[in-house]
Short mmCIF file of C-alpha atoms and ligand atoms in Angstrom, two decimals:
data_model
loop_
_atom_site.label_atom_id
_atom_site.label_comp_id
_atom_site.label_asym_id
_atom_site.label_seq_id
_atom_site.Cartn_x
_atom_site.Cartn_y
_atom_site.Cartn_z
CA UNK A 1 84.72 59.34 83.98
CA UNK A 2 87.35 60.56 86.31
CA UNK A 3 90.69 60.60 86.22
CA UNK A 4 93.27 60.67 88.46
CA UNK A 5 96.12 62.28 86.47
CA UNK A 6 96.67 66.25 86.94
CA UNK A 7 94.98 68.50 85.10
CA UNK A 8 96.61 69.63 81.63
CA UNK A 9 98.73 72.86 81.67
CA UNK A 10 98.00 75.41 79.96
CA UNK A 11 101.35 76.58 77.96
CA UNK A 12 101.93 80.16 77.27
CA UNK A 13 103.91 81.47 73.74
CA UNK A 14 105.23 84.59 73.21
CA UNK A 15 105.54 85.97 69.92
CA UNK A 16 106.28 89.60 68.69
CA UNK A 17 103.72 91.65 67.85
CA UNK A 18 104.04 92.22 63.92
CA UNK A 19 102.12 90.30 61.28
CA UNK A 20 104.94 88.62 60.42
CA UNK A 21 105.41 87.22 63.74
CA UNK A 22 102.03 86.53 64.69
CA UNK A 23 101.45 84.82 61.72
CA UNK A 24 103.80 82.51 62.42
CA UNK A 25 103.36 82.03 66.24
CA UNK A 26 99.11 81.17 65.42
CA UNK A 27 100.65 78.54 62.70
CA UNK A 28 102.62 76.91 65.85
CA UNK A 29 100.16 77.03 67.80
CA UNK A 30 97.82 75.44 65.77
CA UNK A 31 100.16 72.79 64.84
CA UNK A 32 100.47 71.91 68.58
CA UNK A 33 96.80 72.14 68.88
CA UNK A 34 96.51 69.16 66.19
CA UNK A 35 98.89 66.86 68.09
CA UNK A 36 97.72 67.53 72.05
CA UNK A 37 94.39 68.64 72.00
CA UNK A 38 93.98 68.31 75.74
CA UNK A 39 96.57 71.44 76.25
CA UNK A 40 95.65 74.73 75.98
CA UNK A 41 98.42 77.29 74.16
CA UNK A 42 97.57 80.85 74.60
CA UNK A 43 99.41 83.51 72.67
CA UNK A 44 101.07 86.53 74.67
CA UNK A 45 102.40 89.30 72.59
CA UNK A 46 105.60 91.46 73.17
CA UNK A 47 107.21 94.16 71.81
CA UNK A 48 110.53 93.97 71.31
CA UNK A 49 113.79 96.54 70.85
CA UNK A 50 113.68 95.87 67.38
CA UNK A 51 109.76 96.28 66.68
CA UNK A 52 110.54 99.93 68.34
CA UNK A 53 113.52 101.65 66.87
CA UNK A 54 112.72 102.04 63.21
CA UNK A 55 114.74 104.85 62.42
CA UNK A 56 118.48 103.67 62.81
CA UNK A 57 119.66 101.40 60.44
CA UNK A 58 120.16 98.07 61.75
CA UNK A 59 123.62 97.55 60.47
CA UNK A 60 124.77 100.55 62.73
CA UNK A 61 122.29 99.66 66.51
CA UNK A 62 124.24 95.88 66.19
CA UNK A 63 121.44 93.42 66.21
CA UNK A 64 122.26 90.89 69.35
CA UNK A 65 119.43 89.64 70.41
CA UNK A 66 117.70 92.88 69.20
CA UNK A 67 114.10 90.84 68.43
CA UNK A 68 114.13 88.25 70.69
CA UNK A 69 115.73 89.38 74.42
CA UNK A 70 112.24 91.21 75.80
CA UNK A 71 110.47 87.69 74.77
CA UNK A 72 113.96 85.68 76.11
CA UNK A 73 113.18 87.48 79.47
CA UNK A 74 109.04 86.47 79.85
CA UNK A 75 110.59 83.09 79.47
CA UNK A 76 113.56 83.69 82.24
CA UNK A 77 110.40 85.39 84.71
CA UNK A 78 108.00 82.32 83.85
CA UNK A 79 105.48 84.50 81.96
CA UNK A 80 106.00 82.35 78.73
CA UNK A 81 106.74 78.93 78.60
CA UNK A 82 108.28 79.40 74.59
CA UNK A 83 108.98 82.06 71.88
CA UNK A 84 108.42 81.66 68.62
CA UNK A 85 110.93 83.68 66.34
CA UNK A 86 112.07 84.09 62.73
CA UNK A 87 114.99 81.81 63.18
CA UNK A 88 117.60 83.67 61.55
CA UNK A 89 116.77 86.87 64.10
CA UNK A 90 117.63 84.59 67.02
CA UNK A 91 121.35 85.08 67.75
CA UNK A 92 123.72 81.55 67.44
CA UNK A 93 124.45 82.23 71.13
CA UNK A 94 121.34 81.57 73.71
CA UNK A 95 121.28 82.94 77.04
CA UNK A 96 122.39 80.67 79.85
CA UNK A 97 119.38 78.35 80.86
CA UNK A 98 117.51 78.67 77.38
CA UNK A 99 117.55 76.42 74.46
CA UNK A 100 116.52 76.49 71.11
CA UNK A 101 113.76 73.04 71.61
CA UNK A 102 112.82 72.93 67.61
CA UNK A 103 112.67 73.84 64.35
CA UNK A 104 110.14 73.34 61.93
CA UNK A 105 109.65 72.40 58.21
CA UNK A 106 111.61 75.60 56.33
CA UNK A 107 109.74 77.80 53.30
CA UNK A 108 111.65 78.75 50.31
CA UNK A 109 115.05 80.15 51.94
CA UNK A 110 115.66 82.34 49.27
CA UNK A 111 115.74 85.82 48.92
CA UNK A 112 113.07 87.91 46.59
CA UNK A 113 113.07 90.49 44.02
CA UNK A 114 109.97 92.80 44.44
CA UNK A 115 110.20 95.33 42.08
CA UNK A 116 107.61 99.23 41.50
CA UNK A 117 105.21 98.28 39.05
CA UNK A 118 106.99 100.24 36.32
CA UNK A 119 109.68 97.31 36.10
CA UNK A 120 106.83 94.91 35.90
CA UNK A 121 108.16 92.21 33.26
CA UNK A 122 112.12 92.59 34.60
CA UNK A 123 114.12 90.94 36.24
CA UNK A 124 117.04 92.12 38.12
CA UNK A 125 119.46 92.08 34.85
CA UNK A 126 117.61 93.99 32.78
CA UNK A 127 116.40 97.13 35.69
CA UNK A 128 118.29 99.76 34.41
CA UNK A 129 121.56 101.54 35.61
CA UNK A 130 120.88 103.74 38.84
CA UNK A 131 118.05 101.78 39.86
CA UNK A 132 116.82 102.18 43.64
CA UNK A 133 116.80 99.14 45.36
CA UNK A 134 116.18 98.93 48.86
CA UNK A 135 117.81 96.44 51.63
CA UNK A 136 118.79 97.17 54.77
CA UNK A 137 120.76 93.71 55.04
CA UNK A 138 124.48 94.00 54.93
CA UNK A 139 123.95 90.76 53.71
CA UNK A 140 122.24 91.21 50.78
CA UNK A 141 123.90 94.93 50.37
CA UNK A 142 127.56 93.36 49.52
CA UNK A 143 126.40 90.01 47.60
CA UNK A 144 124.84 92.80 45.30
CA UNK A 145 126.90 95.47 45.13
CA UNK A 146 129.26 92.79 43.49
CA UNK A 147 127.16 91.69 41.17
CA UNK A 148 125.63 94.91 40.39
CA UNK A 149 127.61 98.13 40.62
CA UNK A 150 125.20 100.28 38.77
CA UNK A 151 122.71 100.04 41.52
CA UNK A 152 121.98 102.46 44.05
CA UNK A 153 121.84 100.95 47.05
CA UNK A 154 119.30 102.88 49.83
CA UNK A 155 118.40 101.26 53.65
CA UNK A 156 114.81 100.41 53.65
CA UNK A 157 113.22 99.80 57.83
CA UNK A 158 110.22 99.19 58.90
CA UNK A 159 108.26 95.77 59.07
CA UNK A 160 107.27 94.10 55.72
CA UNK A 161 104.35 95.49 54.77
CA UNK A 162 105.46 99.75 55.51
CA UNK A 163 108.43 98.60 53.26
CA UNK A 164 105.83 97.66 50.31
CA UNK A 165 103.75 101.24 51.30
CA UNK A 166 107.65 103.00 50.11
CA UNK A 167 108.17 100.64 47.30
CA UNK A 168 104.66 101.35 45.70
CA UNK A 169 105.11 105.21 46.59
CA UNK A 170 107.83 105.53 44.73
CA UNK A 171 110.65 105.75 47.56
CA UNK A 172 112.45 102.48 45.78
CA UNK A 173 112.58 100.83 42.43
CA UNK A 174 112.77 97.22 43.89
CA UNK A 175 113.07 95.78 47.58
CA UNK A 176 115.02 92.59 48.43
CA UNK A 177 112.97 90.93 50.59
CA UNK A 178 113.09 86.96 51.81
CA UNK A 179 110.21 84.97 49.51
CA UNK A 180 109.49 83.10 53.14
CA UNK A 181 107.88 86.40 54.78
CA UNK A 182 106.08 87.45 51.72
CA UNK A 183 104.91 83.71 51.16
CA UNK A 184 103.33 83.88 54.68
CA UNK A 185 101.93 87.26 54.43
CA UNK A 186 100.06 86.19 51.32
CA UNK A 187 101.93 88.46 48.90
CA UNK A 188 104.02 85.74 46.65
CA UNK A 189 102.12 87.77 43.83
CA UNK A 190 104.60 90.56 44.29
CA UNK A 191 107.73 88.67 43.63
CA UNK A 192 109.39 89.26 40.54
CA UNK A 193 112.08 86.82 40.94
CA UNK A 194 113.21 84.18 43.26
CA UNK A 195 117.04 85.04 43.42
CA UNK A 196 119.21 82.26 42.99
CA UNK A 197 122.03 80.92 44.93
CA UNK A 198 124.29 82.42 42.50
CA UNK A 199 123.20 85.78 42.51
CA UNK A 200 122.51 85.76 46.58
CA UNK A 201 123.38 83.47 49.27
CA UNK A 202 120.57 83.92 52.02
CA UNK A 203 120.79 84.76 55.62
CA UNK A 204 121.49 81.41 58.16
CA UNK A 205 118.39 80.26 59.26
CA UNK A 206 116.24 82.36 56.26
CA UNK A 207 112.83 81.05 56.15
CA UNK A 208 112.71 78.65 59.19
CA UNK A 209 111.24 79.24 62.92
CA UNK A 210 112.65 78.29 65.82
CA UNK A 211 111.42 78.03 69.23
CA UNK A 212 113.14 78.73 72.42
CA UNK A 213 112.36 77.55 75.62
CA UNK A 214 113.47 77.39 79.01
CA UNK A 215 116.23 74.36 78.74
CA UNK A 216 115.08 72.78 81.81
CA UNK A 217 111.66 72.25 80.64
CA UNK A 218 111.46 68.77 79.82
CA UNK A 219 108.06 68.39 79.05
CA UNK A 220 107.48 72.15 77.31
CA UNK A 221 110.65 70.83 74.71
CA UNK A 222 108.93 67.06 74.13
CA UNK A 223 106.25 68.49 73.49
CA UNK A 224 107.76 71.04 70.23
CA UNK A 225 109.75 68.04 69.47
CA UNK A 226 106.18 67.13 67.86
CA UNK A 227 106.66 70.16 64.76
CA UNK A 228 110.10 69.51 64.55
CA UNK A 229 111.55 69.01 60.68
CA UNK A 230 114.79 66.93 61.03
CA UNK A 231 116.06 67.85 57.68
CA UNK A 232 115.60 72.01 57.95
CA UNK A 233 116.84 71.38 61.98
CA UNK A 234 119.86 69.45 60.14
CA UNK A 235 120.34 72.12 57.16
CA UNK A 236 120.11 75.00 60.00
CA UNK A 237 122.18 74.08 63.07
CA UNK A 238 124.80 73.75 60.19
CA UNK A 239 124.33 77.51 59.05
CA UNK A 240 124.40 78.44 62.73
CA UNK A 241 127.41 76.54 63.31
CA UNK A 242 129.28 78.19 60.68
CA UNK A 243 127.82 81.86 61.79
CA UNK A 244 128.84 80.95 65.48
CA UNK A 245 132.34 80.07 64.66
CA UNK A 246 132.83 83.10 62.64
CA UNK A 247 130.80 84.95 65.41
CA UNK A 248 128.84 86.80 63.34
CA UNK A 249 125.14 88.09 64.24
CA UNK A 250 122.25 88.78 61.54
CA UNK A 251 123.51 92.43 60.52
CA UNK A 252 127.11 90.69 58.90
CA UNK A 253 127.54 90.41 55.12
CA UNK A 254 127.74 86.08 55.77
CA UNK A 255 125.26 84.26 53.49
CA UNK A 256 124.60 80.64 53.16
CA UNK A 257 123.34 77.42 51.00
CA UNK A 258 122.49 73.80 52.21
CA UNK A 259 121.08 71.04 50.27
CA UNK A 260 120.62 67.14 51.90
CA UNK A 261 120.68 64.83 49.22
CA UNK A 262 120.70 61.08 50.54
CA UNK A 263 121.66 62.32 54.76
CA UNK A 264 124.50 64.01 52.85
CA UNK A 265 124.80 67.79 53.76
CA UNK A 266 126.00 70.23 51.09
CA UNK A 267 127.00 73.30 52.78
CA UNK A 268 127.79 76.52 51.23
CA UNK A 269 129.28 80.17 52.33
CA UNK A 270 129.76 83.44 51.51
CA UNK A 271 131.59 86.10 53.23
CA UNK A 272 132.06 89.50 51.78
CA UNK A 273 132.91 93.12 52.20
CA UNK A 274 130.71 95.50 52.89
CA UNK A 275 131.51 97.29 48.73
CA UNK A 276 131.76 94.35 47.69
CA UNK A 277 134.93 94.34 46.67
CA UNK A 278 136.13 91.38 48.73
CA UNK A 279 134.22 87.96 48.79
CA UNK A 280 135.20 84.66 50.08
CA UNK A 281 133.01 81.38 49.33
CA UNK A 282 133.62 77.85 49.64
CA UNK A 283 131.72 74.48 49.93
CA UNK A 284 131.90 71.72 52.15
CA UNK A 285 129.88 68.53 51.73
CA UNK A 286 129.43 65.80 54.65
CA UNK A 287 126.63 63.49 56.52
CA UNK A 288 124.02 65.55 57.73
CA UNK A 289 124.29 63.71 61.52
CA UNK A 290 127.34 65.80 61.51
CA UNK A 291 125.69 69.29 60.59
CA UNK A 292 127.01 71.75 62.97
CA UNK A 293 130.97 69.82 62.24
CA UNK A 294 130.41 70.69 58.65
CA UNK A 295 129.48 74.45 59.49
CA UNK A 296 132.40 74.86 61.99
CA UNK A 297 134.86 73.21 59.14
CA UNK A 298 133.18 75.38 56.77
CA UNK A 299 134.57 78.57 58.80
CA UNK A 300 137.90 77.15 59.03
CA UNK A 301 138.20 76.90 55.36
CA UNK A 302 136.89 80.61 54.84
CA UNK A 303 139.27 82.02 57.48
CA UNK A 304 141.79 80.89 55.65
CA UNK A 305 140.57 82.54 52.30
CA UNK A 306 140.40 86.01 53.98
CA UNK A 307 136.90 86.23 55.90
CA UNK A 308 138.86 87.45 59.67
CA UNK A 309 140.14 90.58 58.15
CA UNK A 310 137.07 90.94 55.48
CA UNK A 311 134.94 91.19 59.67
CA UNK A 312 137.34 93.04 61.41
CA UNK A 313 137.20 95.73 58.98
CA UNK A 314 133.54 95.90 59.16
CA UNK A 315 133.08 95.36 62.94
CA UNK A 316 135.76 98.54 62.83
CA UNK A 317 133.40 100.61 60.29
CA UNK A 318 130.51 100.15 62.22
CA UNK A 319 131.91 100.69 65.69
CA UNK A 320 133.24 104.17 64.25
CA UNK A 321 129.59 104.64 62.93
CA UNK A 322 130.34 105.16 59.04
N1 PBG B 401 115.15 90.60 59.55
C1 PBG B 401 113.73 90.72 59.32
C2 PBG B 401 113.09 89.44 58.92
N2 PBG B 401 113.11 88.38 59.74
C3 PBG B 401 112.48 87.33 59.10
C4 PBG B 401 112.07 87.78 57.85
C5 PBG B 401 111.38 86.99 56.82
C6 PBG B 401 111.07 85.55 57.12
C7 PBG B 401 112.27 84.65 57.25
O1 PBG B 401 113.35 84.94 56.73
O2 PBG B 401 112.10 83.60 57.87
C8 PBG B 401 112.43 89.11 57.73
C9 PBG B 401 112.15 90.03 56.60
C10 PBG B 401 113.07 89.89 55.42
O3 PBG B 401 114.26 89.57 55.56
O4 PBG B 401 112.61 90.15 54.30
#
């Protein structure tokens, strides 16, 4: 049989090169590859900024756009058609004539406790006064450091599984790391405990991929509209709006909670000082068809508490490099 339609296109993703990344980007593509089996999706592999300076902690190289801007450029040249990322490394602000097209079903958002194999048995109330723990989220540093001032805190680089290599060397006593990237690695067997909202608000986005593609691709963006999950899209363009309207990237001490229970959106924030010291939080609960109002108003609410100066002071520390 002939046909008289053109042939199908071939659609090119780019993806990152670590196993993080790639697992991720082959679990797209073979999503796609269930719904159109007529298209081809080949996977094209980039290093990016990120994947290449490991020895500078994050907090102090900023983090704009620091794992996604070599693959935001193949899609700008036409050498991809889409990019796969972690969606809480892509920044809240796109460049001009890119979108974010999708976002698919979320893992657990929350962030892990993987401890040495000394602790085995603990959790993190009972690891003992001066314990190592390793994070090299600002994030995760502050929401800590309040909880837990008899910790030593120590950055930690390198992708997932060099970080485990230090851990199990001895370098650390525990690692902080999000239960979504261990869960897709295959290592849920090393978490010790799944921290709760309470004891750590994750990072926006945490656990959810998002692809970006050129915005004027009409047929490239119906076609991820096919893996899209309207409840984590819902739950994260919320977190983003908050994070855009208190223009804050990755690498600031802003974490985040959202439930939907019946389309209603719970929303919650956190935004603290780098020690600790200083932490404002608040709640806001509305329909989920209004996500990204909710995560503005959210902002609004926690400017008021304090969270302008609680960033200024630590855009100001980290421009002066301490
Ligand atoms: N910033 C690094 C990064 N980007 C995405 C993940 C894990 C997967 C996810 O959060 O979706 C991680 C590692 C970590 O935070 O432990």
């Amino acid at each position: 049989m002939t046909s008289v339609s053109s042939p199908p296109r071939t659609i090119r993703i780019g993806s990152r090169k670590s196993q993080l990344a790639l697992v991720q980007t082959y679990w797209v593509q073979e999503q796609l590859q269930k719904s159109f089996p007529d298209i081809t999706f080949e996977v094209h592999t980039m290093s990016t900024q990120g994947d290449k300076i490991l020895d500078v902690a994050l907090a102090k190289i900023g983090d704009k756009g620091l794992f996604t801007k070599e693959l935001e450029l193949g899609m700008i040249n036409q050498e991809i058609d889409f990019a796969v990322h972690s969606l809480k490394d892509l920044p809240t602000k796109l460049p001009e004539g890119l979108t974010l097209a999708a976002i698919t079903e979320r893992e657990n958002p929350a962030d892990a406790l993987v401890l040495h194999e000394k602790y085995k048995g603990q959790t993190i109330d009972t690891l003992p006064e001066g314990a190592v723990i390793g994070t090299s989220s600002l994030r995760r540093l502050a929401q800590l450091r309040n909880k837990f001032p008899h910790f030593t805190f120590k950055d930690v680089r390198g992708n997932l599984i060099t970080r485990m290599e230090k851990l199990d060397k001895g370098d650390y006593d525990a690692l902080i790391l999000a239960v979504a990237g261990l869960e897709r690695l295959g290592m849920s067997d090393r978490i010790h405990q799944v921290l709760p909202p309470e004891i750590s608000l994750h990072a926006v986005g945490q656990g959810a991929l998002g692809i970006e593609c050129r915005a004027d691709d009409s047929e490239v963006i119906s076609i991820l509209k096919a893996i899209e999950d309207p409840q984590t899209r819902d739950r994260c363009l919320a977190e983003r709006a908050f994070l855009r309207s208190l223009e804050g990237g990755c690498q600031v001490p802003i974490g985040v909670n959202t439930e939907i229970v019946d389309g209603n959106l719970t929303l919650t924030g956190i935004v603290a000082s780098v020690d600790g010291q200083k932490l404002v939080q608040d709640t806001v609960t509305g329909l989920a068809n209004d996500a990204e109002k909710l995560g503005t108003e959210l902002a609004n609410i926690l400017r008021k508490q304090g969270a302008t100066e609680i960033l200024e002071t630590i855009f100001t520390e980290i421009q002066r490099g301490s």
